[in-house]
CSV table of C-alpha atoms in Angstrom, one decimal:
chain,number,residue,atom,x,y,z
A,163,MET,CA,-32.8,-113.8,13.8
A,164,SER,CA,-35.6,-112.3,14.2
A,165,TRP,CA,-36.0,-108.8,13.5
A,166,ALA,CA,-38.3,-106.8,17.0
A,167,VAL,CA,-40.8,-104.6,15.6
A,168,PRO,CA,-40.0,-100.7,17.2
A,169,GLN,CA,-43.0,-99.8,19.3
A,170,GLN,CA,-45.2,-96.7,17.7
A,171,PRO,CA,-44.7,-93.9,19.7
A,172,PRO,CA,-48.5,-91.4,20.0
A,173,PRO,CA,-49.6,-89.8,17.7
A,174,GLY,CA,-47.6,-85.7,18.1
A,175,ILE,CA,-44.9,-87.1,20.1
A,176,GLN,CA,-41.3,-87.1,18.0
A,177,PRO,CA,-40.0,-90.4,18.2
A,178,ALA,CA,-35.9,-89.7,19.4
A,179,PRO,CA,-33.5,-91.1,17.2
A,180,TYR,CA,-32.0,-94.0,17.4
A,181,TYR,CA,-28.2,-92.9,15.9
A,182,SER,CA,-25.2,-92.6,18.7
A,183,GLN,CA,-24.8,-88.6,17.9
A,184,PRO,CA,-26.9,-85.8,16.4
A,185,ILE,CA,-27.4,-85.6,13.1
A,186,ASN,CA,-28.2,-82.3,11.5
A,187,THR,CA,-30.5,-82.1,9.9
A,188,ALA,CA,-32.1,-79.9,6.1
A,189,TYR,CA,-34.5,-77.8,7.9
A,190,THR,CA,-35.4,-75.7,11.0
A,191,PRO,CA,-38.0,-77.4,13.1
A,192,VAL,CA,-40.9,-74.7,14.2
A,193,SER,CA,-42.8,-74.9,17.3
A,194,ILE,CA,-46.1,-74.9,16.3
A,195,ARG,CA,-48.6,-71.7,17.9
A,196,SER,CA,-51.5,-72.4,19.5
A,197,GLY,CA,-53.0,-68.6,18.5
A,198,PHE,CA,-52.8,-66.2,16.2
A,199,ALA,CA,-52.0,-63.4,18.4
A,200,GLN,CA,-48.8,-65.0,19.8
A,201,ALA,CA,-45.4,-64.9,17.6
A,202,TYR,CA,-43.6,-67.9,17.5
A,203,GLN,CA,-39.5,-67.7,17.6
A,204,THR,CA,-37.9,-69.3,15.7
A,205,GLN,CA,-34.6,-72.1,16.9
A,206,GLN,CA,-31.6,-70.9,16.5
A,207,GLN,CA,-29.3,-73.6,14.6
A,208,TYR,CA,-26.2,-71.4,13.8
A,209,PRO,CA,-23.6,-70.3,16.1
A,210,TYR,CA,-23.6,-66.3,15.2
A,211,ASN,CA,-26.5,-64.0,17.4
A,212,ALA,CA,-28.3,-62.4,14.6
A,213,PRO,CA,-30.7,-60.5,15.3
A,214,ALA,CA,-34.3,-61.3,15.1
A,215,ASN,CA,-35.8,-57.9,13.9
A,216,PRO,CA,-33.1,-56.6,11.5
A,217,PRO,CA,-33.4,-52.5,11.8
A,218,GLN,CA,-35.5,-50.0,9.8
A,219,PRO,CA,-34.0,-47.1,7.8
A,220,SER,CA,-35.3,-44.0,8.8
A,221,ASN,CA,-35.0,-40.3,8.6
A,222,THR,CA,-33.6,-39.2,11.9
A,223,MET,CA,-30.5,-41.3,10.7
A,224,PRO,CA,-27.5,-39.5,11.0
A,225,PRO,CA,-25.7,-39.4,7.4
A,226,SER,CA,-22.6,-41.6,6.9
A,227,SER,CA,-19.8,-39.7,6.2
A,228,ASP,CA,-20.1,-40.3,2.5
A,229,GLN,CA,-22.9,-38.5,2.8
A,230,GLN,CA,-21.0,-35.5,5.1
A,231,GLN,CA,-18.9,-35.1,1.7
A,232,LYS,CA,-21.9,-34.4,-0.6
A,233,PHE,CA,-23.3,-32.5,1.5
A,234,ASP,CA,-24.3,-29.3,-1.1
A,235,TRP,CA,-23.1,-26.6,0.6
A,236,PRO,CA,-24.5,-22.6,-0.6
A,237,GLN,CA,-23.1,-20.5,-2.8
A,238,SER,CA,-23.1,-17.8,0.5
A,239,VAL,CA,-21.0,-20.1,2.0
A,240,ARG,CA,-18.4,-20.8,-0.8
A,241,ASN,CA,-18.4,-16.7,-1.1
A,242,TYR,CA,-17.4,-17.0,3.0
A,243,VAL,CA,-14.5,-19.6,2.7
A,244,GLN,CA,-12.6,-17.4,-0.3
A,245,ARG,CA,-13.3,-14.2,1.5
A,246,THR,CA,-11.8,-15.8,4.2
A,247,PHE,CA,-8.3,-16.4,2.4
A,248,GLN,CA,-8.0,-13.8,-0.1
A,249,ALA,CA,-4.8,-12.1,0.7
A,250,SER,CA,-6.7,-8.4,0.5
A,251,ASN,CA,-8.8,-10.0,3.9
A,252,GLU,CA,-5.7,-10.6,5.7
A,253,ILE,CA,-4.8,-9.2,8.7
A,254,PRO,CA,-1.3,-9.6,9.7
A,255,GLY,CA,-0.5,-11.6,13.4
A,256,VAL,CA,-3.9,-14.1,12.3
A,257,GLY,CA,-2.0,-17.0,11.2
A,258,ARG,CA,-3.8,-19.2,8.2
A,259,GLU,CA,-4.0,-22.4,11.2
A,260,GLU,CA,-6.1,-19.8,13.3
A,261,LYS,CA,-8.5,-19.2,10.5
A,262,GLU,CA,-8.9,-22.5,9.7
A,263,SER,CA,-9.8,-23.5,13.7
A,264,ARG,CA,-12.0,-20.4,13.9
A,265,LEU,CA,-13.5,-21.2,10.3
A,266,LYS,CA,-14.7,-24.4,11.7
A,267,GLU,CA,-16.6,-22.9,14.4
A,268,ILE,CA,-18.4,-20.7,12.7
A,269,ILE,CA,-19.7,-23.5,10.7
A,270,ARG,CA,-20.1,-25.7,12.3
A,271,SER,CA,-22.4,-23.8,14.6
A,272,GLU,CA,-24.1,-22.9,11.7
A,273,GLN,CA,-25.0,-26.3,11.1
A,274,GLU,CA,-25.8,-27.4,14.2
A,275,ARG,CA,-28.3,-25.1,14.7
A,276,GLY,CA,-29.9,-25.1,11.4
A,277,THR,CA,-29.3,-21.7,9.6
A,278,MET,CA,-27.1,-22.5,7.2
A,279,PHE,CA,-28.9,-21.6,4.7
A,280,SER,CA,-30.9,-19.0,6.2
A,281,THR,CA,-28.2,-16.8,7.6
A,282,ASN,CA,-26.7,-13.9,5.6
A,283,TRP,CA,-23.1,-15.0,5.0
A,284,ASP,CA,-22.2,-12.0,3.3
A,285,GLU,CA,-22.3,-9.9,6.5
A,286,MET,CA,-21.5,-12.8,8.6
A,287,PRO,CA,-17.4,-11.2,10.1
A,288,LEU,CA,-14.6,-13.6,9.2
A,289,PRO,CA,-12.4,-15.0,11.6
A,290,GLN,CA,-9.9,-12.9,11.2
A,291,GLN,CA,-11.5,-9.9,12.6
A,292,LEU,CA,-13.3,-12.1,15.0
A,293,ILE,CA,-9.9,-12.6,16.1
A,294,GLN,CA,-8.8,-9.7,16.1
A,295,LYS,CA,-11.6,-8.7,18.1
A,296,GLU,CA,-11.0,-10.6,20.7
A,297,ARG,CA,-7.5,-9.8,21.2
A,298,GLN,CA,-8.6,-6.1,21.0
A,299,GLN,CA,-10.9,-7.2,24.1
A,300,ALA,CA,-7.7,-9.4,25.7
A,301,LEU,CA,-5.8,-5.8,25.8
A,302,MET,CA,-8.1,-3.5,26.9
A,303,THR,CA,-8.5,-5.9,29.8
A,304,ALA,CA,-5.6,-6.3,30.7
A,305,VAL,CA,-5.0,-2.7,30.5
A,306,ASN,CA,-8.4,-1.9,32.6
A,307,PRO,CA,-8.8,-5.4,34.8
A,308,ALA,CA,-10.0,-2.8,37.7
A,309,THR,CA,-13.0,-3.0,35.6
A,310,THR,CA,-15.2,-3.0,32.2
A,311,GLN,CA,-16.7,-0.2,31.9
A,312,PRO,CA,-16.3,2.4,29.9
A,313,GLN,CA,-14.7,5.9,32.3
A,314,ALA,CA,-14.8,8.9,31.1
A,315,SER,CA,-11.8,9.9,29.4
A,316,SER,CA,-9.0,12.3,31.1
A,317,PRO,CA,-6.4,14.1,29.8
A,318,ALA,CA,-3.9,13.1,32.5
A,319,ALA,CA,-5.3,9.7,31.0
A,320,ASN,CA,-5.3,10.5,27.3
A,321,SER,CA,-1.2,11.6,27.7
A,322,LYS,CA,-0.8,8.0,28.2
A,323,LYS,CA,-2.4,6.1,25.5
A,324,ARG,CA,0.4,5.4,22.8
A,325,LYS,CA,-1.5,5.7,19.0
A,326,SER,CA,-1.2,2.2,17.0
A,327,SER,CA,1.3,3.2,14.8
A,328,ASP,CA,3.5,3.7,17.7
A,329,PHE,CA,4.1,-0.2,18.7
A,330,SER,CA,4.4,-2.9,16.2
A,331,GLU,CA,1.5,-5.9,15.4
A,332,SER,CA,3.8,-8.6,17.0
A,333,GLU,CA,3.5,-6.2,20.9
A,334,GLN,CA,-0.1,-6.6,20.0
A,335,THR,CA,-0.3,-10.1,19.4
A,336,ASN,CA,2.4,-11.2,22.2
A,337,GLY,CA,0.8,-12.1,25.7
A,338,SER,CA,-1.9,-9.4,27.5
A,339,THR,CA,1.0,-7.7,28.7
A,340,VAL,CA,1.2,-4.5,26.9
A,341,PRO,CA,4.4,-2.4,26.9
A,342,TRP,CA,3.4,0.2,28.3
A,343,ARG,CA,2.5,-1.1,31.6
A,344,SER,CA,5.9,-2.1,32.3
A,345,THR,CA,7.7,-0.3,35.4
A,346,LYS,CA,9.9,2.1,33.5
A,347,ALA,CA,7.6,3.4,31.1
A,348,LEU,CA,4.7,4.0,34.1
A,349,SER,CA,5.0,7.5,35.4
A,350,ILE,CA,5.4,8.6,39.0
A,351,GLU,CA,0.6,8.6,39.4
A,352,ASP,CA,0.9,5.1,38.1
A,353,ARG,CA,3.9,4.0,40.4
A,354,VAL,CA,2.0,5.6,43.4
A,355,SER,CA,0.2,3.1,45.5
A,356,LYS,CA,-3.5,2.9,45.0
A,357,PRO,CA,-6.5,0.7,46.8
A,358,PRO,CA,-7.5,-2.0,45.9
A,359,ASN,CA,-11.3,-1.5,47.2
A,360,ASP,CA,-14.4,0.5,45.1
A,361,LYS,CA,-12.1,3.4,46.7
A,362,ARG,CA,-10.1,3.5,43.1
A,363,LEU,CA,-12.9,4.0,41.0
A,364,LEU,CA,-14.1,7.2,42.8
A,365,MET,CA,-10.6,8.6,42.9
A,366,ASP,CA,-10.6,7.7,39.3
A,367,GLY,CA,-13.8,9.6,38.4
A,368,PRO,CA,-15.1,14.1,39.1
A,369,LEU,CA,-13.6,14.9,42.7
A,370,THR,CA,-15.6,17.1,44.8
A,371,GLY,CA,-12.4,17.9,46.8
A,372,LYS,CA,-8.8,17.4,45.8
A,373,SER,CA,-6.6,14.8,46.7
A,374,LYS,CA,-3.3,14.9,48.9
A,375,PHE,CA,-1.4,14.0,46.1
A,376,GLN,CA,-2.7,17.2,44.1
A,377,LYS,CA,-2.5,19.4,47.2
A,378,ASN,CA,1.0,18.3,47.5
A,379,ALA,CA,1.8,19.4,43.8
A,380,GLU,CA,0.3,22.3,44.1
A,381,LYS,CA,2.3,23.4,46.6
A,382,ARG,CA,5.3,22.4,44.7
A,383,LEU,CA,4.3,24.9,42.0
A,384,ARG,CA,3.5,27.8,44.2
A,385,ARG,CA,7.0,27.2,45.7
A,386,GLY,CA,8.5,28.5,42.3
A,387,ASP,CA,7.6,31.2,40.2
A,388,GLY,CA,4.7,29.2,38.3
A,389,GLY,CA,7.3,28.1,35.6
A,390,TYR,CA,7.3,24.7,37.6
A,391,GLN,CA,5.3,21.7,35.5
A,392,SER,CA,4.4,18.9,37.8
A,393,SER,CA,6.6,15.5,36.6
A,394,TYR,CA,3.7,13.4,37.6
A,395,ARG,CA,1.9,14.0,34.6
A,396,SER,CA,4.7,13.2,31.9
A,397,PRO,CA,8.1,10.9,32.8
A,398,SER,CA,9.7,13.3,30.4
A,399,PRO,CA,10.2,17.7,29.9
A,400,PRO,CA,8.1,18.4,26.6
A,401,PRO,CA,10.1,19.0,23.5
A,402,THR,CA,11.7,22.2,22.1
A,403,SER,CA,9.8,23.1,18.7
A,404,GLY,CA,12.8,25.6,17.8
A,405,PRO,CA,15.2,25.0,15.3
A,406,ILE,CA,18.5,22.6,16.9
A,407,VAL,CA,22.1,23.5,15.7
A,408,GLY,CA,23.8,21.0,14.3
A,409,LEU,CA,27.2,18.9,15.8
A,410,ASN,CA,28.3,16.8,13.2
A,411,THR,CA,31.2,17.8,11.5
A,412,ASN,CA,31.4,15.2,8.6
A,413,LEU,CA,30.9,16.5,4.8
A,414,GLU,CA,28.9,13.5,3.6
A,415,LYS,CA,26.0,11.9,5.2
A,416,ARG,CA,23.3,9.6,3.9
A,417,TYR,CA,20.0,10.1,3.7
A,418,LEU,CA,17.7,8.3,6.1
A,419,ARG,CA,14.1,9.6,6.8
A,420,LEU,CA,14.0,11.2,9.5
A,421,THR,CA,11.1,9.0,11.7
A,422,ALA,CA,11.9,11.0,15.3
A,423,ALA,CA,13.0,14.2,16.4
A,424,PRO,CA,16.5,15.1,15.2
A,425,LYS,CA,19.7,14.4,17.8
A,426,ARG,CA,21.6,17.5,17.4
A,427,GLU,CA,24.7,15.5,16.6
A,428,ASP,CA,23.7,13.5,13.9
A,429,VAL,CA,23.1,16.9,12.1
A,430,ARG,CA,25.7,19.2,10.2
A,431,PRO,CA,25.6,22.8,10.8
A,432,GLU,CA,25.7,25.6,8.2
A,433,THR,CA,29.7,25.6,8.0
A,434,ILE,CA,29.5,22.6,7.5
A,435,LEU,CA,27.0,22.2,4.8
A,436,GLN,CA,28.7,25.0,2.9
A,437,GLN,CA,31.8,23.2,2.6
A,438,THR,CA,29.7,19.6,1.6
A,439,LEU,CA,28.2,21.5,-1.4
A,440,ASP,CA,31.1,22.6,-2.6
A,441,LEU,CA,32.7,18.7,-2.2
A,442,LEU,CA,29.1,17.5,-4.1
A,443,LYS,CA,30.0,20.4,-6.7
A,444,ARG,CA,33.6,18.8,-7.8
A,445,LYS,CA,32.6,14.9,-7.3
A,446,TRP,CA,29.3,16.2,-10.0
A,447,ARG,CA,31.6,17.6,-11.9
A,448,LYS,CA,34.6,14.4,-12.5
A,449,GLU,CA,32.4,11.5,-11.3
A,450,ASN,CA,29.2,12.0,-13.1
A,451,ASN,CA,27.5,9.6,-10.3
A,452,TYR,CA,23.3,11.1,-10.3
A,453,ASN,CA,22.0,7.9,-7.8
A,454,TYR,CA,25.7,9.1,-4.9
A,455,ILE,CA,25.1,12.9,-5.7
A,456,CYS,CA,21.4,13.0,-4.9
A,457,ASP,CA,21.3,11.1,-2.1
A,458,GLN,CA,23.8,13.3,-1.0
A,459,PHE,CA,21.7,16.6,-2.1
A,460,LYS,CA,18.7,15.2,-0.3
A,461,SER,CA,20.5,14.5,3.0
A,462,LEU,CA,22.0,18.2,2.9
A,463,ARG,CA,18.5,19.7,2.2
A,464,GLN,CA,17.1,18.0,5.3
A,465,ASP,CA,19.7,19.1,7.6
A,466,LEU,CA,19.0,22.8,6.9
A,467,THR,CA,14.9,21.8,6.9
A,468,VAL,CA,15.8,20.9,10.8
A,469,GLN,CA,17.6,23.3,11.6
A,470,HIS,CA,15.3,26.0,9.8
A,471,ILE,CA,17.8,27.6,7.6
A,472,ARG,CA,16.4,29.6,5.0
A,473,ASN,CA,18.5,31.8,3.7
A,474,GLU,CA,20.7,32.6,-0.6
A,475,PHE,CA,22.7,29.5,1.0
A,476,THR,CA,19.6,27.5,0.9
A,477,VAL,CA,18.7,28.8,-2.8
A,478,SER,CA,21.4,27.7,-4.2
A,479,VAL,CA,21.3,24.5,-2.7
A,480,TYR,CA,18.4,24.1,-4.2
A,481,GLU,CA,18.9,25.6,-8.0
A,482,ILE,CA,21.8,23.1,-8.1
A,483,HIS,CA,19.9,20.2,-7.3
A,484,ALA,CA,16.9,21.1,-9.5
A,485,ARG,CA,19.5,21.9,-12.5
A,486,ILE,CA,21.3,18.3,-11.9
A,487,ALA,CA,17.5,17.1,-11.7
A,488,LEU,CA,16.8,18.2,-15.0
A,489,GLU,CA,20.2,17.3,-16.5
A,490,LYS,CA,19.1,13.7,-15.8
A,491,GLY,CA,15.5,14.0,-16.7
A,492,ASP,CA,14.5,13.0,-12.9
A,493,LEU,CA,10.9,15.0,-13.1
A,494,GLY,CA,10.1,13.6,-9.1
A,495,GLU,CA,13.4,15.8,-7.3
A,496,TYR,CA,13.1,18.2,-10.0
A,497,ASN,CA,9.3,19.0,-8.8
A,498,GLN,CA,10.1,18.9,-5.1
A,499,CYS,CA,13.2,21.9,-5.6
A,500,GLN,CA,11.1,23.6,-7.4
A,501,THR,CA,7.6,23.6,-4.9
A,502,GLN,CA,10.4,24.9,-2.2
A,503,LEU,CA,12.4,27.7,-4.4
A,504,ARG,CA,9.0,29.3,-5.1
A,505,ALA,CA,8.5,29.3,-1.7
A,506,LEU,CA,11.7,30.8,-1.3
A,507,TYR,CA,11.4,33.7,-3.9
A,508,ARG,CA,8.4,34.8,-1.9
A,509,ALA,CA,9.9,35.4,1.0
A,510,GLY,CA,12.2,37.5,-0.9
A,511,ILE,CA,15.5,35.6,-0.6
A,512,LYS,CA,17.6,36.4,-3.6
A,513,GLY,CA,18.3,33.7,-6.2
A,514,ASN,CA,17.5,32.8,-9.6
A,515,PRO,CA,13.7,33.3,-10.1
A,516,ILE,CA,13.2,33.9,-13.5
A,517,GLU,CA,15.3,31.4,-14.6
A,518,PHE,CA,13.5,28.7,-12.6
A,519,LYS,CA,9.8,31.0,-13.8
A,520,ALA,CA,10.5,29.7,-17.2
A,521,TYR,CA,11.2,25.8,-16.3
A,522,ARG,CA,8.1,26.3,-14.3
A,523,ILE,CA,5.7,27.4,-17.7
A,524,LEU,CA,7.9,24.9,-19.8
A,525,TYR,CA,6.8,21.9,-17.6
A,526,PHE,CA,3.4,23.0,-17.0
A,527,ILE,CA,3.8,22.7,-21.0
A,528,HIS,CA,4.8,19.2,-21.0
A,529,THR,CA,3.1,18.3,-18.5
A,530,ALA,CA,-0.3,19.3,-20.6
A,531,ASN,CA,-1.7,20.9,-17.5
A,532,ARG,CA,-3.4,24.0,-18.4
A,533,THR,CA,-4.8,25.5,-15.2
A,534,ALA,CA,-1.2,25.6,-13.5
A,535,LEU,CA,-0.7,26.5,-16.9
A,536,ASN,CA,-2.8,29.8,-16.8
A,537,ASP,CA,-2.0,30.7,-13.2
A,538,ALA,CA,1.9,30.6,-13.7
A,539,ILE,CA,1.7,33.5,-16.8
A,540,ALA,CA,-0.8,35.5,-15.1
A,541,ASP,CA,2.1,35.6,-11.3
A,542,LEU,CA,4.6,36.9,-14.2
A,543,THR,CA,5.6,40.8,-14.2
A,544,THR,CA,5.2,42.9,-17.1
A,545,ALA,CA,8.7,43.6,-16.4
A,546,GLU,CA,9.0,39.1,-16.3
A,547,LYS,CA,7.8,38.0,-19.5
A,548,GLU,CA,10.3,40.4,-21.5
A,549,GLU,CA,13.2,38.6,-19.6
A,550,ARG,CA,14.7,36.2,-22.1
A,551,PRO,CA,14.1,32.9,-20.3
A,552,VAL,CA,10.4,33.9,-20.0
A,553,LYS,CA,9.8,35.5,-23.0
A,554,HIS,CA,11.0,31.9,-24.4
A,555,ALA,CA,9.3,30.0,-22.7
A,556,LEU,CA,5.9,32.0,-23.7
A,557,ASN,CA,6.7,31.5,-27.4
A,558,VAL,CA,6.8,28.3,-26.9
A,559,ARG,CA,3.6,28.3,-25.6
A,560,SER,CA,2.7,30.2,-27.9
A,561,ALA,CA,3.6,28.5,-31.1
A,562,LEU,CA,2.3,25.1,-29.7
A,563,ALA,CA,-0.8,27.4,-29.5
A,564,LEU,CA,-1.4,28.5,-33.3
A,565,GLY,CA,-0.3,24.5,-34.5
A,566,ASN,CA,3.6,26.5,-35.9
A,567,TYR,CA,5.3,23.7,-35.7
A,568,HIS,CA,7.8,25.4,-37.6
A,569,LYS,CA,8.5,28.6,-35.7
A,570,PHE,CA,8.4,26.0,-32.3
A,571,PHE,CA,11.1,23.8,-34.1
A,572,GLN,CA,13.0,27.1,-34.5
A,573,LEU,CA,12.8,27.9,-30.0
A,574,TYR,CA,14.1,24.3,-29.3
A,575,LEU,CA,16.9,25.7,-31.3
A,576,ASP,CA,17.4,28.2,-28.9
A,577,VAL,CA,17.0,27.4,-25.9
A,578,PRO,CA,18.5,29.1,-23.4
A,579,ASN,CA,19.8,27.8,-19.8
A,580,MET,CA,18.7,24.1,-19.4
A,581,GLY,CA,15.4,24.3,-20.8
A,582,ALA,CA,15.8,22.5,-23.5
A,583,TYR,CA,16.3,19.7,-20.9
A,584,LEU,CA,12.6,20.2,-20.9
A,585,MET,CA,11.7,20.5,-24.0
A,586,ASP,CA,13.5,17.1,-24.4
A,587,MET,CA,10.4,15.5,-22.8
A,588,PHE,CA,7.9,16.7,-25.0
A,589,ILE,CA,9.6,17.0,-27.9
A,590,LYS,CA,9.1,13.3,-29.5
A,591,ARG,CA,5.3,14.1,-29.3
A,592,GLU,CA,5.2,17.2,-30.7
A,593,ARG,CA,7.5,15.8,-33.6
A,594,LEU,CA,4.5,13.3,-34.3
A,595,ALA,CA,1.9,15.9,-34.4
A,596,ALA,CA,4.1,17.6,-37.5
A,597,LEU,CA,4.7,14.7,-38.7
A,598,ALA,CA,0.9,14.2,-39.2
A,599,ASN,CA,-0.2,17.8,-40.2
A,600,MET,CA,2.8,16.9,-43.1
A,601,CYS,CA,0.8,14.1,-44.0
A,602,LYS,CA,-2.0,16.4,-44.8
A,603,ALA,CA,-0.4,19.1,-46.8
A,604,PHE,CA,2.3,17.2,-48.7
A,605,LYS,CA,0.9,14.6,-51.0
A,606,PRO,CA,2.3,11.8,-51.8
A,607,GLU,CA,5.6,12.4,-51.1
A,608,LEU,CA,8.1,14.6,-49.4
A,609,LYS,CA,12.0,14.7,-49.2
A,610,LEU,CA,13.6,13.3,-46.2
A,611,ARG,CA,16.0,16.3,-46.1
A,612,TYR,CA,12.8,19.2,-45.3
A,613,VAL,CA,11.9,16.1,-42.6
A,614,THR,CA,15.2,16.9,-41.3
A,615,GLU,CA,15.4,20.8,-41.3
A,616,GLU,CA,11.4,21.3,-40.3
A,617,LEU,CA,12.2,18.9,-37.4
A,618,ALA,CA,15.2,19.7,-35.8
A,619,PHE,CA,16.7,16.9,-36.3
A,620,GLU,CA,20.7,16.3,-36.8
A,621,SER,CA,21.0,14.6,-38.8
A,622,ASP,CA,19.2,12.2,-42.1
A,623,ALA,CA,19.9,9.1,-40.1
A,624,GLU,CA,18.3,10.4,-37.3
A,625,ALA,CA,15.3,11.1,-39.4
A,626,ALA,CA,14.7,8.4,-41.0
A,627,GLN,CA,15.1,6.2,-38.1
A,628,PHE,CA,12.3,8.2,-36.1
A,629,ILE,CA,9.8,7.5,-39.6
A,630,ILE,CA,11.1,3.8,-39.3
A,631,ASP,CA,10.3,3.4,-36.7
A,632,TYR,CA,6.5,3.5,-37.1
A,633,ASP,CA,7.2,1.6,-40.2
A,634,GLN,CA,9.6,0.2,-42.8
A,635,ASP,CA,8.0,1.1,-46.0
A,636,LEU,CA,6.9,4.8,-45.5
A,637,LEU,CA,10.9,6.0,-46.8
A,638,GLN,CA,11.9,5.2,-50.8
A,639,GLU,CA,15.0,5.5,-52.0
A,640,ARG,CA,15.3,8.1,-55.3
A,641,ASP,CA,18.4,8.7,-57.5
A,642,ASP,CA,19.6,11.4,-55.8
A,643,HIS,CA,17.9,11.5,-52.3
A,644,ILE,CA,15.2,9.3,-49.9
A,645,VAL,CA,11.4,10.5,-50.5
A,646,PHE,CA,8.6,10.2,-47.4
A,647,LEU,CA,5.8,8.4,-48.4
A,648,THR,CA,3.2,11.2,-47.1
A,649,GLY,CA,0.3,9.0,-48.7
A,650,LYS,CA,0.5,6.0,-47.2
A,651,ALA,CA,2.1,7.7,-43.9
A,652,GLY,CA,-0.8,9.9,-42.6
A,653,GLN,CA,-3.4,6.9,-40.4
A,654,THR,CA,-0.1,6.0,-38.9
A,655,PHE,CA,1.2,9.1,-37.5
A,656,GLU,CA,-2.1,10.5,-37.2
A,657,ASN,CA,-2.8,7.2,-34.6
A,658,ALA,CA,0.6,7.7,-33.3
A,659,ARG,CA,-0.3,11.5,-32.5
A,660,ALA,CA,-3.0,10.5,-30.6
A,661,GLN,CA,-1.5,8.1,-28.4
A,662,ALA,CA,1.8,10.1,-27.5
A,663,PHE,CA,-0.7,12.8,-26.0
A,664,SER,CA,-2.6,10.9,-24.2
A,665,ARG,CA,-0.4,10.1,-21.8
A,666,VAL,CA,2.2,12.3,-19.4
A,667,ASP,CA,4.4,11.3,-16.8
A,668,LEU,CA,3.5,13.5,-13.5
A,669,LYS,CA,6.1,12.0,-11.4
A,670,GLY,CA,6.6,14.0,-8.8
A,671,GLN,CA,4.1,16.1,-9.7
A,672,ILE,CA,2.8,18.6,-6.4
């Protein structure tokens, strides 16, 4: 069998394969380029389309999400965000979602403009402030839809304005229609149809002549006797400024703070109030319920005030309430009554001014108000200084000024009227001051019985409890008595005295 030798192809030409199927070679054929200036192209062997020249990273390429999360925010922006959500900067009616949305818009806007670091974030208004300002502008636009230019204010326009305290915040934010634009709240001037063109602006401004409406109003005014008030200024007549006379006949009524003019149906006349006072005195002696009594007395005082009742009955009401407040240690209510009584006494209305002037001196001793104490003493006449309650109060003041604790506690055991309740409020601090002085004068020890008698304790047990409340090691038991170790207690009571005199309860101070 002879084998035919294949004919060789000419140089430069690749021989065609003689296999029946194509074979995937392990190399990539490259075409020959004729010159260096001509770029050659690589033949695609695999099915995917790979880019010939992969994109190179550049500085203008937008950052990825990971890079955005790692953005270094300025500290001023962080402080601005913190101020936005502080409780002290919250504005009622502006929700958290609104603040977050507006905050994102502000920060995104500054970031796009590239002024994130140059913006003064400390002076930037907070999102809730911007929202509130927009709502106010929308509200003003709804009130004056015809023009956005500020107009000269007139008395008629000012009388129809409502203050911010007259309506709630929900009324400010719910819709663009304000409450006073409703039909029922419109005055007669607003209900008159007016031309929608520019003549309306001329009518609102100053007029050289009088309009037809004003001429008709003046005619109606001349038909009367000069006392007729035109109704176009206000839909209701002005309220009377004089006192009212109550019509309520209930003896008991809860105290409610007035938020509007009182109604006659809710106020009790003086005859009913006198019966109420008798009822309250009986209930106080029987039940001794101070919360109930205080509420009823405040309601009684309110009815006296709105009716302008200032007589001896008014003085008795305030005096009784002041005594009850003293008994329960309520300095707030006592001070209110004391202030009203001082004005009633100056008006010449009879009562018990000597008793309450003595209380006033003791009260200023308790509050350590030296200026007011000197003023109260200066207001006393020579005859008033000789009255027993006032003289006792002046002696208390003199004993404390001289540091004579022996005389002070003797006066504490003999207090006229209800002055002992006021002295009970500062007796503890004076005992601490006396013990501090005793520790300096008597060393190393002192009988407990002497402390009991000098400081007006009711028993040795009460005196011992007062001492051991500060230090349990300051008392020692002997064969027939208990001693107070003054040598060890000096610094303890000096510190206690300084702390007691550093704070004074000024509740109800007027």
